[in-house]
Amino acid sequence: MTQSRDKDAYPQAGKRRMTAPQPVTMVCNDGALERELLAQMGPDTVFMMGDNPALPRMPEKPTLLDFFHLRFGAITVNHLLQSAKLALDAGHSETIVMACLLHDISNGALIRTDHGYWSAQLVRPYVSEEVAWAVEKHQALRFLPDESVGYGYPEAYVKYFGEDYVPPPHIQREAQEARKHRWYMTCRILTLNDVYSFQEGLTVDPELFTDIIGRNFKQPEEGLGFDGSPSAHMWRTMIWPDNFL
Ligand SMILES: [Fe+2]
Ligand SMILES: [Fe+2]
């Protein structure tokens, strides 16, 4: 893991730094909270920009594993590592192991909604097309049983969404189209390793994947967030999730 920078010297020194919730978590709000925060601005009070002392400080050139260590929530970290370890132990290809390692990455510190698409967008500049495709399509294919390979509708989804939940037409369409794709089995194996991956108390050392990441993830020299890629801003959002703008 890259060394974190020193803990002194945060931006906006001497000011009280307010954070505001992201709009996507409070759609159709009546504006009361934002008005209250805006009213507090003054010579000593500003909105947060830059490193938040409440969060672990990221290195200047963050790597993929830095996000696992310093940003992602524990449940997502365990889930991704357990999925990838299952695939690794089963002798699957590095493409599949990488897809497992990255498949829910947006849940780590960005956004849950439409997580397959957000996760794929995050990693697309750095992985093979096949890995990004599998990550994107797993969201829809998780809903589509395929008994020919022993994949049934996930019991977890019955619990999460209720027995009567039916995915919307665009997700059903996406799943059917993905089923006909030449990389279908890549994603299907990912979903097979995804199902059984929530084991409490089982921890997997992220460093186990260092070599596979080295061969399959084009880590930018400038660090994730600073290489000008189409998803750099998404990595920056995870580095500074509380920036006001
Ligand atoms: Fe997922
Ligand atoms: Fe998952």
Coordinates of C-alpha atoms and ligand atoms in Angstrom, one line a residue:
M1 CA 0.0 0.0 0.0
T2 CA 1.2 3.5 -0.8
Q3 CA 2.1 5.6 2.2
S4 CA -0.5 8.2 3.3
R5 CA 0.6 11.8 3.4
D6 CA 1.1 13.4 6.7
K7 CA -1.8 14.2 8.9
D8 CA -1.2 17.9 9.3
A9 CA -2.3 20.7 7.1
Y10 CA -5.8 20.3 5.8
P11 CA -7.3 22.8 3.3
Q12 CA -9.4 25.8 4.5
A13 CA -7.3 26.1 7.6
G14 CA -8.9 27.7 10.6
K15 CA -12.5 27.4 9.2
R16 CA -15.3 25.3 10.3
R17 CA -16.0 23.1 7.3
M18 CA -19.6 22.0 6.6
T19 CA -20.5 18.9 4.6
A20 CA -23.8 18.6 2.8
P21 CA -25.5 15.3 1.8
Q22 CA -25.3 14.3 -1.8
P23 CA -28.5 15.3 -3.7
V24 CA -29.0 11.7 -5.0
T25 CA -29.6 10.6 -1.4
M26 CA -32.3 13.2 -0.8
V27 CA -34.2 13.6 -4.0
C28 CA -37.3 15.8 -3.8
N29 CA -36.2 17.3 -0.5
D30 CA -37.8 20.6 0.4
G31 CA -34.5 22.4 0.5
A32 CA -34.7 23.0 4.3
L33 CA -31.3 21.3 5.1
E34 CA -29.5 23.1 2.3
R35 CA -31.0 26.5 3.3
E36 CA -29.9 25.9 6.9
L37 CA -26.4 25.1 5.8
L38 CA -26.2 28.0 3.4
A39 CA -27.4 30.3 6.2
Q40 CA -24.4 29.2 8.4
M41 CA -21.8 30.4 5.9
G42 CA -19.6 33.2 7.2
P43 CA -16.1 34.4 7.7
D44 CA -15.3 31.3 9.8
T45 CA -17.6 28.8 8.2
V46 CA -17.2 27.3 4.7
F47 CA -18.2 24.2 2.8
M48 CA -15.8 21.3 2.8
M49 CA -13.4 21.2 -0.1
G50 CA -10.4 18.7 -0.1
D51 CA -9.3 16.2 2.5
N52 CA -11.8 15.6 5.2
P53 CA -10.0 14.9 8.6
A54 CA -12.8 12.5 9.5
L55 CA -11.6 10.1 6.7
P56 CA -8.3 8.3 6.2
R57 CA -6.1 10.4 4.0
M58 CA -5.4 9.0 0.6
P59 CA -2.0 8.9 -1.0
E60 CA -1.3 11.4 -3.7
K61 CA -1.2 8.7 -6.3
P62 CA -3.8 6.2 -5.1
T63 CA -3.8 2.6 -6.4
L64 CA -6.7 0.3 -6.6
L65 CA -5.8 -1.4 -3.4
D66 CA -5.6 1.9 -1.6
F67 CA -9.3 2.3 -2.3
F68 CA -9.9 -1.2 -0.8
H69 CA -7.9 -0.2 2.3
L70 CA -8.9 3.4 2.8
R71 CA -12.2 4.0 1.2
F72 CA -14.4 1.0 0.7
G73 CA -16.9 -0.1 3.4
A74 CA -16.0 -3.4 5.1
I75 CA -19.0 -5.4 3.7
T76 CA -18.1 -4.5 0.1
V77 CA -14.4 -5.2 0.7
N78 CA -15.1 -8.7 2.2
H79 CA -17.6 -9.5 -0.5
L80 CA -15.3 -8.6 -3.4
L81 CA -12.3 -10.3 -1.9
Q82 CA -14.3 -13.5 -1.0
S83 CA -15.8 -13.6 -4.5
A84 CA -12.4 -13.2 -6.1
K85 CA -10.9 -15.8 -3.8
L86 CA -13.6 -18.3 -4.6
A87 CA -12.9 -17.9 -8.3
L88 CA -9.2 -18.1 -7.8
D89 CA -9.5 -21.3 -5.7
A90 CA -11.7 -22.8 -8.4
G91 CA -9.0 -22.3 -10.9
H92 CA -10.8 -19.7 -13.1
S93 CA -9.0 -17.4 -15.4
E94 CA -7.5 -14.1 -14.3
T95 CA -10.2 -12.4 -16.3
I96 CA -12.9 -13.9 -14.1
V97 CA -10.9 -13.4 -10.9
M98 CA -10.6 -9.7 -11.8
A99 CA -14.3 -9.4 -12.7
C100 CA -15.1 -10.9 -9.3
L101 CA -12.7 -8.6 -7.6
L102 CA -14.3 -5.5 -9.2
H103 CA -17.9 -6.4 -9.8
D104 CA -19.5 -4.4 -7.0
I105 CA -16.8 -1.7 -6.7
S106 CA -19.2 1.2 -6.9
N107 CA -20.9 -0.1 -3.8
G108 CA -17.6 0.4 -2.0
A109 CA -17.7 4.2 -1.7
L110 CA -19.7 5.7 -4.5
I111 CA -23.3 4.5 -5.2
R112 CA -25.4 1.4 -5.0
T113 CA -28.1 2.2 -7.5
D114 CA -27.4 0.7 -10.9
H115 CA -24.2 -0.6 -9.4
G116 CA -23.1 -2.8 -12.3
Y117 CA -23.0 0.1 -14.7
W118 CA -21.3 2.5 -12.3
S119 CA -18.8 -0.3 -11.4
A120 CA -18.0 -1.0 -15.0
Q121 CA -17.6 2.7 -15.8
L122 CA -15.2 3.1 -13.0
V123 CA -12.9 0.3 -14.1
R124 CA -13.3 0.4 -17.9
P125 CA -10.3 2.5 -18.7
Y126 CA -8.0 0.1 -16.8
V127 CA -9.2 -3.4 -17.5
S128 CA -9.9 -5.6 -20.6
E129 CA -13.2 -5.0 -22.4
E130 CA -14.2 -8.4 -21.3
V131 CA -13.8 -7.7 -17.6
A132 CA -15.7 -4.4 -17.9
W133 CA -18.5 -6.1 -19.9
A134 CA -18.9 -8.8 -17.2
V135 CA -18.9 -6.3 -14.4
E136 CA -21.6 -4.2 -16.2
K137 CA -23.8 -7.2 -17.2
H138 CA -23.7 -9.0 -13.8
Q139 CA -26.3 -6.5 -12.5
A140 CA -28.9 -7.9 -14.9
L141 CA -27.7 -11.5 -15.2
R142 CA -28.0 -11.9 -11.4
F143 CA -31.7 -11.8 -11.9
L144 CA -31.7 -14.4 -14.7
P145 CA -31.6 -18.1 -13.7
D146 CA -29.7 -20.5 -15.9
E147 CA -30.2 -24.0 -14.5
S148 CA -27.9 -25.5 -17.2
V149 CA -25.0 -24.2 -15.2
G150 CA -26.7 -24.5 -11.8
Y151 CA -27.5 -20.8 -11.3
G152 CA -30.9 -20.2 -9.7
Y153 CA -32.6 -17.0 -8.7
P154 CA -30.6 -15.8 -5.7
E155 CA -32.2 -16.5 -2.3
A156 CA -30.6 -13.3 -1.1
Y157 CA -32.7 -11.4 -3.7
V158 CA -35.9 -12.9 -2.3
K159 CA -34.9 -11.5 1.1
Y160 CA -33.6 -8.1 -0.3
F161 CA -36.5 -7.3 -2.6
G162 CA -39.4 -9.6 -1.6
E163 CA -40.9 -12.7 -3.2
D164 CA -42.9 -10.9 -5.8
Y165 CA -40.2 -8.5 -7.1
V166 CA -39.9 -8.5 -10.8
P167 CA -36.9 -6.6 -12.4
P168 CA -38.0 -3.8 -14.7
P169 CA -38.1 -4.4 -18.5
H170 CA -34.8 -2.7 -19.3
I171 CA -33.0 -5.1 -16.9
Q172 CA -34.8 -8.1 -18.3
R173 CA -33.9 -7.0 -21.8
E174 CA -30.3 -6.5 -20.9
A175 CA -30.1 -9.9 -19.3
Q176 CA -31.6 -11.6 -22.4
E177 CA -29.2 -9.8 -24.6
A178 CA -26.2 -10.6 -22.4
R179 CA -27.2 -14.3 -22.5
K180 CA -26.6 -14.3 -26.2
H181 CA -23.2 -12.6 -26.0
R182 CA -19.9 -14.3 -26.6
W183 CA -18.7 -13.4 -23.2
Y184 CA -21.9 -14.7 -21.5
M185 CA -20.0 -17.4 -19.5
T186 CA -17.5 -15.0 -18.1
C187 CA -20.3 -13.0 -16.5
R188 CA -22.2 -16.2 -15.6
I189 CA -19.2 -17.6 -13.7
L190 CA -18.9 -14.2 -12.0
T191 CA -22.6 -14.5 -10.9
L192 CA -22.0 -18.1 -9.7
N193 CA -19.1 -16.9 -7.5
D194 CA -21.1 -13.9 -6.4
V195 CA -24.0 -15.9 -4.9
Y196 CA -22.0 -17.6 -2.2
S197 CA -19.7 -14.9 -1.2
F198 CA -21.2 -13.4 1.9
Q199 CA -19.4 -15.3 4.7
E200 CA -19.1 -13.5 8.0
G201 CA -15.8 -13.8 9.7
L202 CA -13.9 -15.0 6.7
T203 CA -11.3 -12.4 5.8
V204 CA -9.1 -12.5 2.7
D205 CA -5.9 -10.5 2.5
P206 CA -6.2 -8.0 -0.5
E207 CA -2.5 -8.3 -1.1
L208 CA -3.2 -11.9 -2.3
F209 CA -4.4 -10.3 -5.6
T210 CA -1.4 -7.9 -6.1
D211 CA 0.1 -9.9 -9.0
I212 CA -3.2 -10.5 -10.7
I213 CA -4.0 -6.8 -10.4
G214 CA -0.6 -6.0 -11.7
R215 CA -1.2 -8.0 -14.9
N216 CA -4.9 -7.1 -15.4
F217 CA -5.4 -3.5 -14.1
K218 CA -3.5 -0.7 -15.9
Q219 CA -2.7 1.3 -12.8
P220 CA -2.2 4.9 -14.0
E221 CA 1.2 6.5 -13.1
E222 CA -0.5 9.7 -11.9
G223 CA -2.8 7.7 -9.5
L224 CA -6.5 6.8 -9.9
G225 CA -8.4 10.1 -10.1
F226 CA -5.6 12.1 -11.7
D227 CA -4.9 10.5 -15.1
G228 CA -7.6 12.3 -17.0
S229 CA -9.4 9.1 -17.9
P230 CA -13.2 9.1 -18.5
S231 CA -13.7 7.9 -15.0
A232 CA -11.1 9.9 -13.2
H233 CA -13.7 12.2 -11.7
M234 CA -15.5 9.1 -10.2
W235 CA -12.3 8.0 -8.4
R236 CA -11.8 11.6 -7.2
T237 CA -15.4 11.6 -5.8
M238 CA -14.4 8.7 -3.6
I239 CA -11.3 10.4 -2.5
W240 CA -13.2 13.6 -1.6
P241 CA -16.8 12.5 -1.1
D242 CA -17.6 15.6 0.9
N243 CA -16.5 18.2 -1.6
F244 CA -19.3 20.8 -1.9
L245 CA -18.7 21.2 -5.7
Ligands
FE1 FE -23.6 -6.9 -7.8
FE2 FE -21.8 -9.1 -5.6

